[in-house]
C-alpha positions as a printed NumPy array, in Angstrom:
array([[  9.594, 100.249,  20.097],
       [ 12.839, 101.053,  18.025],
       [ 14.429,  98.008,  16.084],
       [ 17.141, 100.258,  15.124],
       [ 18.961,  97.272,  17.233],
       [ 17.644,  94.344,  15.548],
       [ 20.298,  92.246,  13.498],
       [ 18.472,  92.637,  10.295],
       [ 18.386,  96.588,  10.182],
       [ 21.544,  96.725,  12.088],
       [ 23.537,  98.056,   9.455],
       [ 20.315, 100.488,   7.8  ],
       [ 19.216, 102.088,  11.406],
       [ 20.394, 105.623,  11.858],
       [ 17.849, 107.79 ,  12.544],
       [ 18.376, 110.774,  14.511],
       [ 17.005, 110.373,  17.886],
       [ 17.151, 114.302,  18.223],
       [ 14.5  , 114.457,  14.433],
       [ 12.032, 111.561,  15.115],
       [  9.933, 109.801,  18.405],
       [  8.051, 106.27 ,  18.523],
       [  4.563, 106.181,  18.166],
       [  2.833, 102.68 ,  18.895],
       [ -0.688, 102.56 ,  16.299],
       [ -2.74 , 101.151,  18.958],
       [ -3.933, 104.663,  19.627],
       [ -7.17 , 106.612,  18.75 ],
       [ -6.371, 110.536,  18.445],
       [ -9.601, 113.163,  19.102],
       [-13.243, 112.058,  18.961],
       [-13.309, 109.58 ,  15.314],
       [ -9.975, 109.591,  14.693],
       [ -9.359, 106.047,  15.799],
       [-11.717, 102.82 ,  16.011],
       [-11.329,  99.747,  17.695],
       [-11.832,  97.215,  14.931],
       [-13.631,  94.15 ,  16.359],
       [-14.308,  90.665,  14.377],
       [-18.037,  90.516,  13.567],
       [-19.728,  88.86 ,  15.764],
       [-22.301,  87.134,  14.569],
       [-22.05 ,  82.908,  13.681],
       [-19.899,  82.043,  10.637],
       [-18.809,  85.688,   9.739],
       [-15.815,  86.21 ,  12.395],
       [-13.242,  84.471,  10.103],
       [-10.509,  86.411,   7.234],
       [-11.984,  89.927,   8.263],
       [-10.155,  92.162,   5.758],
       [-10.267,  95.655,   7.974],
       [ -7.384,  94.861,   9.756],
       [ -6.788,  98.334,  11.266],
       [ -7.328, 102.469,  10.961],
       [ -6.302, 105.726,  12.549],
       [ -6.514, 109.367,  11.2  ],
       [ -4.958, 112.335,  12.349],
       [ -2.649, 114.531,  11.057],
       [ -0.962, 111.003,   9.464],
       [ -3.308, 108.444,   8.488],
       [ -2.91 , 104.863,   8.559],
       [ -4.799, 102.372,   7.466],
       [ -4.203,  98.421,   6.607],
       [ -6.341,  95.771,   4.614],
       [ -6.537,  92.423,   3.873],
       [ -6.594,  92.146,   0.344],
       [ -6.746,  88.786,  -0.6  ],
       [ -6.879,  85.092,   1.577],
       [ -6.979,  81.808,  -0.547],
       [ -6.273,  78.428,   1.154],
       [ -5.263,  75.252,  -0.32 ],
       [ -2.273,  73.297,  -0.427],
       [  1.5  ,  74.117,  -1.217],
       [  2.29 ,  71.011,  -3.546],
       [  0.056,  68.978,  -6.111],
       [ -0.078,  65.254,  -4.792],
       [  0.255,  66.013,  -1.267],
       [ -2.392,  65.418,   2.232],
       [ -0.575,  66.865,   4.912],
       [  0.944,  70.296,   2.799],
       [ -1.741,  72.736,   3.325],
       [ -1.141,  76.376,   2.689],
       [ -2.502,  80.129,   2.609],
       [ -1.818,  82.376,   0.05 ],
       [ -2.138,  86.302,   2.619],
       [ -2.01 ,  89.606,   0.379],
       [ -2.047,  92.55 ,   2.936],
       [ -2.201,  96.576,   1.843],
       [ -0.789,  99.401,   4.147],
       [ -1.607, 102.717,   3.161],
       [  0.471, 105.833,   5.005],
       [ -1.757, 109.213,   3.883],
       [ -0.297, 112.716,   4.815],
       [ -2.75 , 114.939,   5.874],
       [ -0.282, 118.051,   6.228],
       [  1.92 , 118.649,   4.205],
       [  4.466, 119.681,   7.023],
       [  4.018, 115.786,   8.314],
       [  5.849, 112.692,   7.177],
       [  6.877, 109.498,   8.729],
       [ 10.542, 108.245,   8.894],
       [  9.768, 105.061,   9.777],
       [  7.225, 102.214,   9.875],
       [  7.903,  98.591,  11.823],
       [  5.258,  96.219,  10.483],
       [  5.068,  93.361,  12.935],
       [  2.885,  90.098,  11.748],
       [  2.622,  87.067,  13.865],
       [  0.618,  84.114,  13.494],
       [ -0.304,  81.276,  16.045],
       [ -3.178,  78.57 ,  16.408],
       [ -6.25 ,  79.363,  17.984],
       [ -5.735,  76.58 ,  20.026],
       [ -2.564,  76.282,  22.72 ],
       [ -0.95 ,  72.827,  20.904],
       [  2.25 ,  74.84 ,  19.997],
       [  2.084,  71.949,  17.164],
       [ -1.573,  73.575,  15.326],
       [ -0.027,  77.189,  14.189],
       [  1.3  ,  78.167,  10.868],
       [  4.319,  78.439,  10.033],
       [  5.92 ,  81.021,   7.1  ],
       [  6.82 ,  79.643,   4.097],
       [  7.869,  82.704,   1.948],
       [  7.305,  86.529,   1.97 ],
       [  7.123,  89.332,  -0.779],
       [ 10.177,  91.654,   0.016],
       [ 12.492,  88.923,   1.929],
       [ 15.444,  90.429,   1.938],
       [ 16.779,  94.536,   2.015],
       [ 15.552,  96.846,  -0.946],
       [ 16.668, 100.295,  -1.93 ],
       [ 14.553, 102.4  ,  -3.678],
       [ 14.949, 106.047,  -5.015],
       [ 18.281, 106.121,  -4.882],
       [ 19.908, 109.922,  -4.628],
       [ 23.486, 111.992,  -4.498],
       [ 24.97 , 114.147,  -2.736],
       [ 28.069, 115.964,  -1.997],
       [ 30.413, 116.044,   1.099],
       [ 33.416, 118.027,   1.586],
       [ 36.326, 117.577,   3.825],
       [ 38.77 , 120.556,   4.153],
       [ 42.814, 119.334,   5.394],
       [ 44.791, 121.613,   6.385],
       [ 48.528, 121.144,   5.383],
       [ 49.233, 120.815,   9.069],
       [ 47.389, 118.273,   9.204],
       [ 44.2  , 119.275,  11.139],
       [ 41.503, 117.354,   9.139],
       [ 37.781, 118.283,   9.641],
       [ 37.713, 121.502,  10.257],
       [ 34.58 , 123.331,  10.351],
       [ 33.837, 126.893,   7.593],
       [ 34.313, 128.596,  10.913],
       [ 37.354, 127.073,  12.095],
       [ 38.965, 127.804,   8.361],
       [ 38.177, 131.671,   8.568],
       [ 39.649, 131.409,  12.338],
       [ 43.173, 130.174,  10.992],
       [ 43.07 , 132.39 ,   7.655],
       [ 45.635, 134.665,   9.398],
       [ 47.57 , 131.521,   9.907],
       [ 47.007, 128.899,   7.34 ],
       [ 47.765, 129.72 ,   3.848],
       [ 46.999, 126.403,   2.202],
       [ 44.033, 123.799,   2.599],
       [ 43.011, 120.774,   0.667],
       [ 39.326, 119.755,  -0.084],
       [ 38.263, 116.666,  -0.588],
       [ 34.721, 116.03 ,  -2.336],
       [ 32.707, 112.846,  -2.549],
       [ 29.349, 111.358,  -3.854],
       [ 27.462, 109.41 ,  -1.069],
       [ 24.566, 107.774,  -1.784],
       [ 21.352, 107.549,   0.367],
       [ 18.145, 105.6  ,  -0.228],
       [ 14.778, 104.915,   0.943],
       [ 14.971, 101.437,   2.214],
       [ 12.745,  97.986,   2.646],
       [ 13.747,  95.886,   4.807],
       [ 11.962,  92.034,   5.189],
       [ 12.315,  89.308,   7.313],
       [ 11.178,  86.179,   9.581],
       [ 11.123,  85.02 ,  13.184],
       [ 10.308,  82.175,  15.48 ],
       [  7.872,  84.291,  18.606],
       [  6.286,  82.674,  21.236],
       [  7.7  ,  79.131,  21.089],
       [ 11.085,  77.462,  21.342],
       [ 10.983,  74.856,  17.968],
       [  9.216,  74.724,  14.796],
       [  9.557,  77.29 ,  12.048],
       [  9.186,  81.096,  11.884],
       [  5.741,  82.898,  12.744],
       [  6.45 ,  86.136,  12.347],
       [  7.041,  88.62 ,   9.482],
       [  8.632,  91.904,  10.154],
       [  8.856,  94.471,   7.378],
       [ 10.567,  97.917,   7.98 ],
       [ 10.009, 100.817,   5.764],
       [ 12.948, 103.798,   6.342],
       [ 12.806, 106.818,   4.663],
       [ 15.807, 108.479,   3.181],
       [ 17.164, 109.913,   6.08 ],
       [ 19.698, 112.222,   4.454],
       [ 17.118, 113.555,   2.277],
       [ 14.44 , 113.433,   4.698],
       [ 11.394, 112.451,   2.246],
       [  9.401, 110.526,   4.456],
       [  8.709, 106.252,   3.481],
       [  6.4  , 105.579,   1.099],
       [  2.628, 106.035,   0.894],
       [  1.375, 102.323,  -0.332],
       [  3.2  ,  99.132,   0.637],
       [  1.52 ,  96.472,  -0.226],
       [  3.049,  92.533,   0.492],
       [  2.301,  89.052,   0.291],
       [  2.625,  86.056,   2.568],
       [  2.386,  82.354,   1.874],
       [  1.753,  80.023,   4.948],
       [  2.369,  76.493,   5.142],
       [ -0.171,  74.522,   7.337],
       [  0.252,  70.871,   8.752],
       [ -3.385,  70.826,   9.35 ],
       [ -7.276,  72.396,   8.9  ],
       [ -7.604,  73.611,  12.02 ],
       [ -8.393,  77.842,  12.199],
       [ -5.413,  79.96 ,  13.228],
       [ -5.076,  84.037,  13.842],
       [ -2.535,  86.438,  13.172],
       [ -1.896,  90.197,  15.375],
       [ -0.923,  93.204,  12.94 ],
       [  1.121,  95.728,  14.333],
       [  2.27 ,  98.819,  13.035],
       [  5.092, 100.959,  14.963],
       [  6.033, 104.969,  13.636],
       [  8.689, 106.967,  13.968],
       [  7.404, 110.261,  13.573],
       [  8.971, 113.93 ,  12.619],
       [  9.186, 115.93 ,  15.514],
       [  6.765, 118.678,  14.542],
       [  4.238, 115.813,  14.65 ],
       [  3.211, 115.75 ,  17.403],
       [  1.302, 112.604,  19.716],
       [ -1.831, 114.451,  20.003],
       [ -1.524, 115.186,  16.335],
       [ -1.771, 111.565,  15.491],
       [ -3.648, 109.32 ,  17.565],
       [ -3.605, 111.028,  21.124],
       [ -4.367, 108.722,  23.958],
       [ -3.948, 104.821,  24.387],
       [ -6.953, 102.53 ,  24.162],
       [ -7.39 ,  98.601,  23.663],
       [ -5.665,  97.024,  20.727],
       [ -8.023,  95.772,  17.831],
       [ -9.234,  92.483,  17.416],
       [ -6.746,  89.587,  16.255],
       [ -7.679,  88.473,  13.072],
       [ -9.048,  85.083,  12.797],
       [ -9.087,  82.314,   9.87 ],
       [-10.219,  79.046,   9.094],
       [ -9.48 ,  76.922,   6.211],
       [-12.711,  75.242,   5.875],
       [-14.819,  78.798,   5.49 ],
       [-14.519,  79.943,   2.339],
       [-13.153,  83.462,   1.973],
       [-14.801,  86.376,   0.063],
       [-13.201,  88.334,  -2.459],
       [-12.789,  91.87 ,  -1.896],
       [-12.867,  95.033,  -3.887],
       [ -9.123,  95.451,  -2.905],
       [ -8.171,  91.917,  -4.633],
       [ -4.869,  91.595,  -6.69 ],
       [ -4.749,  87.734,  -7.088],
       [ -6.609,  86.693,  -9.987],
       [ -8.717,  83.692,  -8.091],
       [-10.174,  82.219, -10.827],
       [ -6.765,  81.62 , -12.645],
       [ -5.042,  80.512,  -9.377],
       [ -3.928,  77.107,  -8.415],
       [ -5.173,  75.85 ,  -4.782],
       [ -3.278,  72.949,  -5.307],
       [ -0.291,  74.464,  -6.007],
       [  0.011,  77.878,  -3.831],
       [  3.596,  76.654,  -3.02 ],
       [  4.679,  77.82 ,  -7.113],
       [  2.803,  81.349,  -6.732],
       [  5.4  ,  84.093,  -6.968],
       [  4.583,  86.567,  -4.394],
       [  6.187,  89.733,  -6.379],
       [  3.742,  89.51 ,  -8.593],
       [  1.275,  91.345,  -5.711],
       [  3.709,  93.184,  -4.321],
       [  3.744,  96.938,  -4.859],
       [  5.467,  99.91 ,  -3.506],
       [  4.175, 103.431,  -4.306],
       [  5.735, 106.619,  -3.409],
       [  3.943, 109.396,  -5.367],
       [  1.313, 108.82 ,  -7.792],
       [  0.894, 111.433, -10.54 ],
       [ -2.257, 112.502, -12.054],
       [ -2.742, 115.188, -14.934],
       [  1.103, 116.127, -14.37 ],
       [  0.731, 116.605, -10.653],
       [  2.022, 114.911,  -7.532],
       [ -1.317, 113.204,  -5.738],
       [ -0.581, 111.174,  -2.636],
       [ -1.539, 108.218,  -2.2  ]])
């Protein structure tokens, strides 16, 4: 699915149709490229599973839950409850003739049970807003004629050489950037807050560097209740051309489990953690600043070369 339509990348979404095609992540490619990743499920350990998803193939893609912490948004409140939700995407290029132009990460939470009044609703985001990053130059020229045909093509000059003695060129520095783009939505019900965090990462599409390899983003929920809740993760690409389906997950197959949470099961810390637990305030998520955990990695260099992350 292209949001190249959507309101908040309305103005960032111009990717060549011709360069790049869609490809959805609930896909496996050839034998163990792909797993369906279920909840476990045996009593008491279904809840805050932290492999959210994984594919390899020529591009692989994989997404953790780093960190889960409930507790409540505001000292000296009963009814305030809240989840602090650190999530890491990881984009590896297998080949070095690969890269991705564009990745649509789609989170949406709702209650386990149907009372449209027992879901979650989003209180803040890392990345809420539209970020440039490696910014970079370059040059355009526009030859006028003094007849005033503006435009014109190298080929079209040497055509009216005979002709046209004189011609004006006009230079200018435009700038292009690899772009992060965050936001919220109300899915699935007509009132209440938002549910749903969308983050878009967009490559540099003059330059044509692919987005970056580690995105890794925060999400504080505010809760009216204990009750356990779930969230879907889904991840959209825009691939290169050269890459092709087969090359990255091949055929469909079912969508991985949704991940499911309760506030009254404690959650385990992972290896992956950034938030320091022991320092953190449960009775105060509401004050934690979320781009403290957030991280954005292009290229990571080691001994003075490029390594990918």
């Amino acid at each position: 699915m292209d949001l190249c339509n959507d309101a908040v990348a309305d103005t960032q979404c111009h990717l060549d149709d011709e360069a790049a095609f869609d490809v959805e992540l609930d896909v496996q490619g050839n034998q163990g490229s792909g797993f369906h990743t279920k909840n476990d499920p045996r009593p008491g350990r279904q809840w805050h599973r932290d492999d959210i998803t994984q594919r390899r193939g020529a591009i692989s893609v994989k997404c953790n839950m780093t960190d889960i912490v409930h507790g409540k948004l505001s000292a000296g409140t009963d009814e305030d409850y809240a989840s602090l939700i650190v999530f890491l995407f990881r984009f590896d290029i297998r080949k070095n003739s690969r890269r991705i132009a564009r990745a649509d990460i789609k989170i949406t939470f709702s209650g386990i049970e149907e009372d449209p009044y027992c879901r979650p609703e989003i209180h803040d985001i890392s990345f809420n807003d539209a970020y440039s990053l490696v910014e970079k130059t370059h040059s355009e020229s526009t030859v006028q004629s003094v007849s005033g045909k503006a435009g014109m093509t190298g080929a079209q000059i040497a055509e009216l050489s005979g002709s046209t003695k004189w011609e004006k060129t006009t230079t200018r520095e435009v700038e292009s950037r690899t772009m992060v783009v965050g936001n919220t939505y109300r899915r699935g019900f007509e009132f209440g807050g938002d549910n749903q965090v969308n983050w878009i990462l967009k490559e540099n599409d003059q330059f044509k560097t692919g987005i970056p390899n580690v995105f890794r983003a925060g999400i504080l929920l505010k809760r009216g209740d204990l009750m356990p809740f779930r969230c879907e993760v889904k991840i959209n690409l825009k691939a290169d051309t050269r890459s092709r389906l087969e090359d990255f997950f091949g055929v469909f197959r079912p969508k991985d489990d949704l991940v499911l949470f309760n506030p009254k099961a404690m959650a385990p810390v992972g290896k992956l953690a950034v938030v320091n637990h022991q320092q953190l305030d449960t009775e105060s998520l509401g004050k934690f600043n979320l781009q403290d955990i957030s991280d954005i990695t292009i290229l990571r260099t080691y001994n003075g070369a490029f390594e990918g992350n």
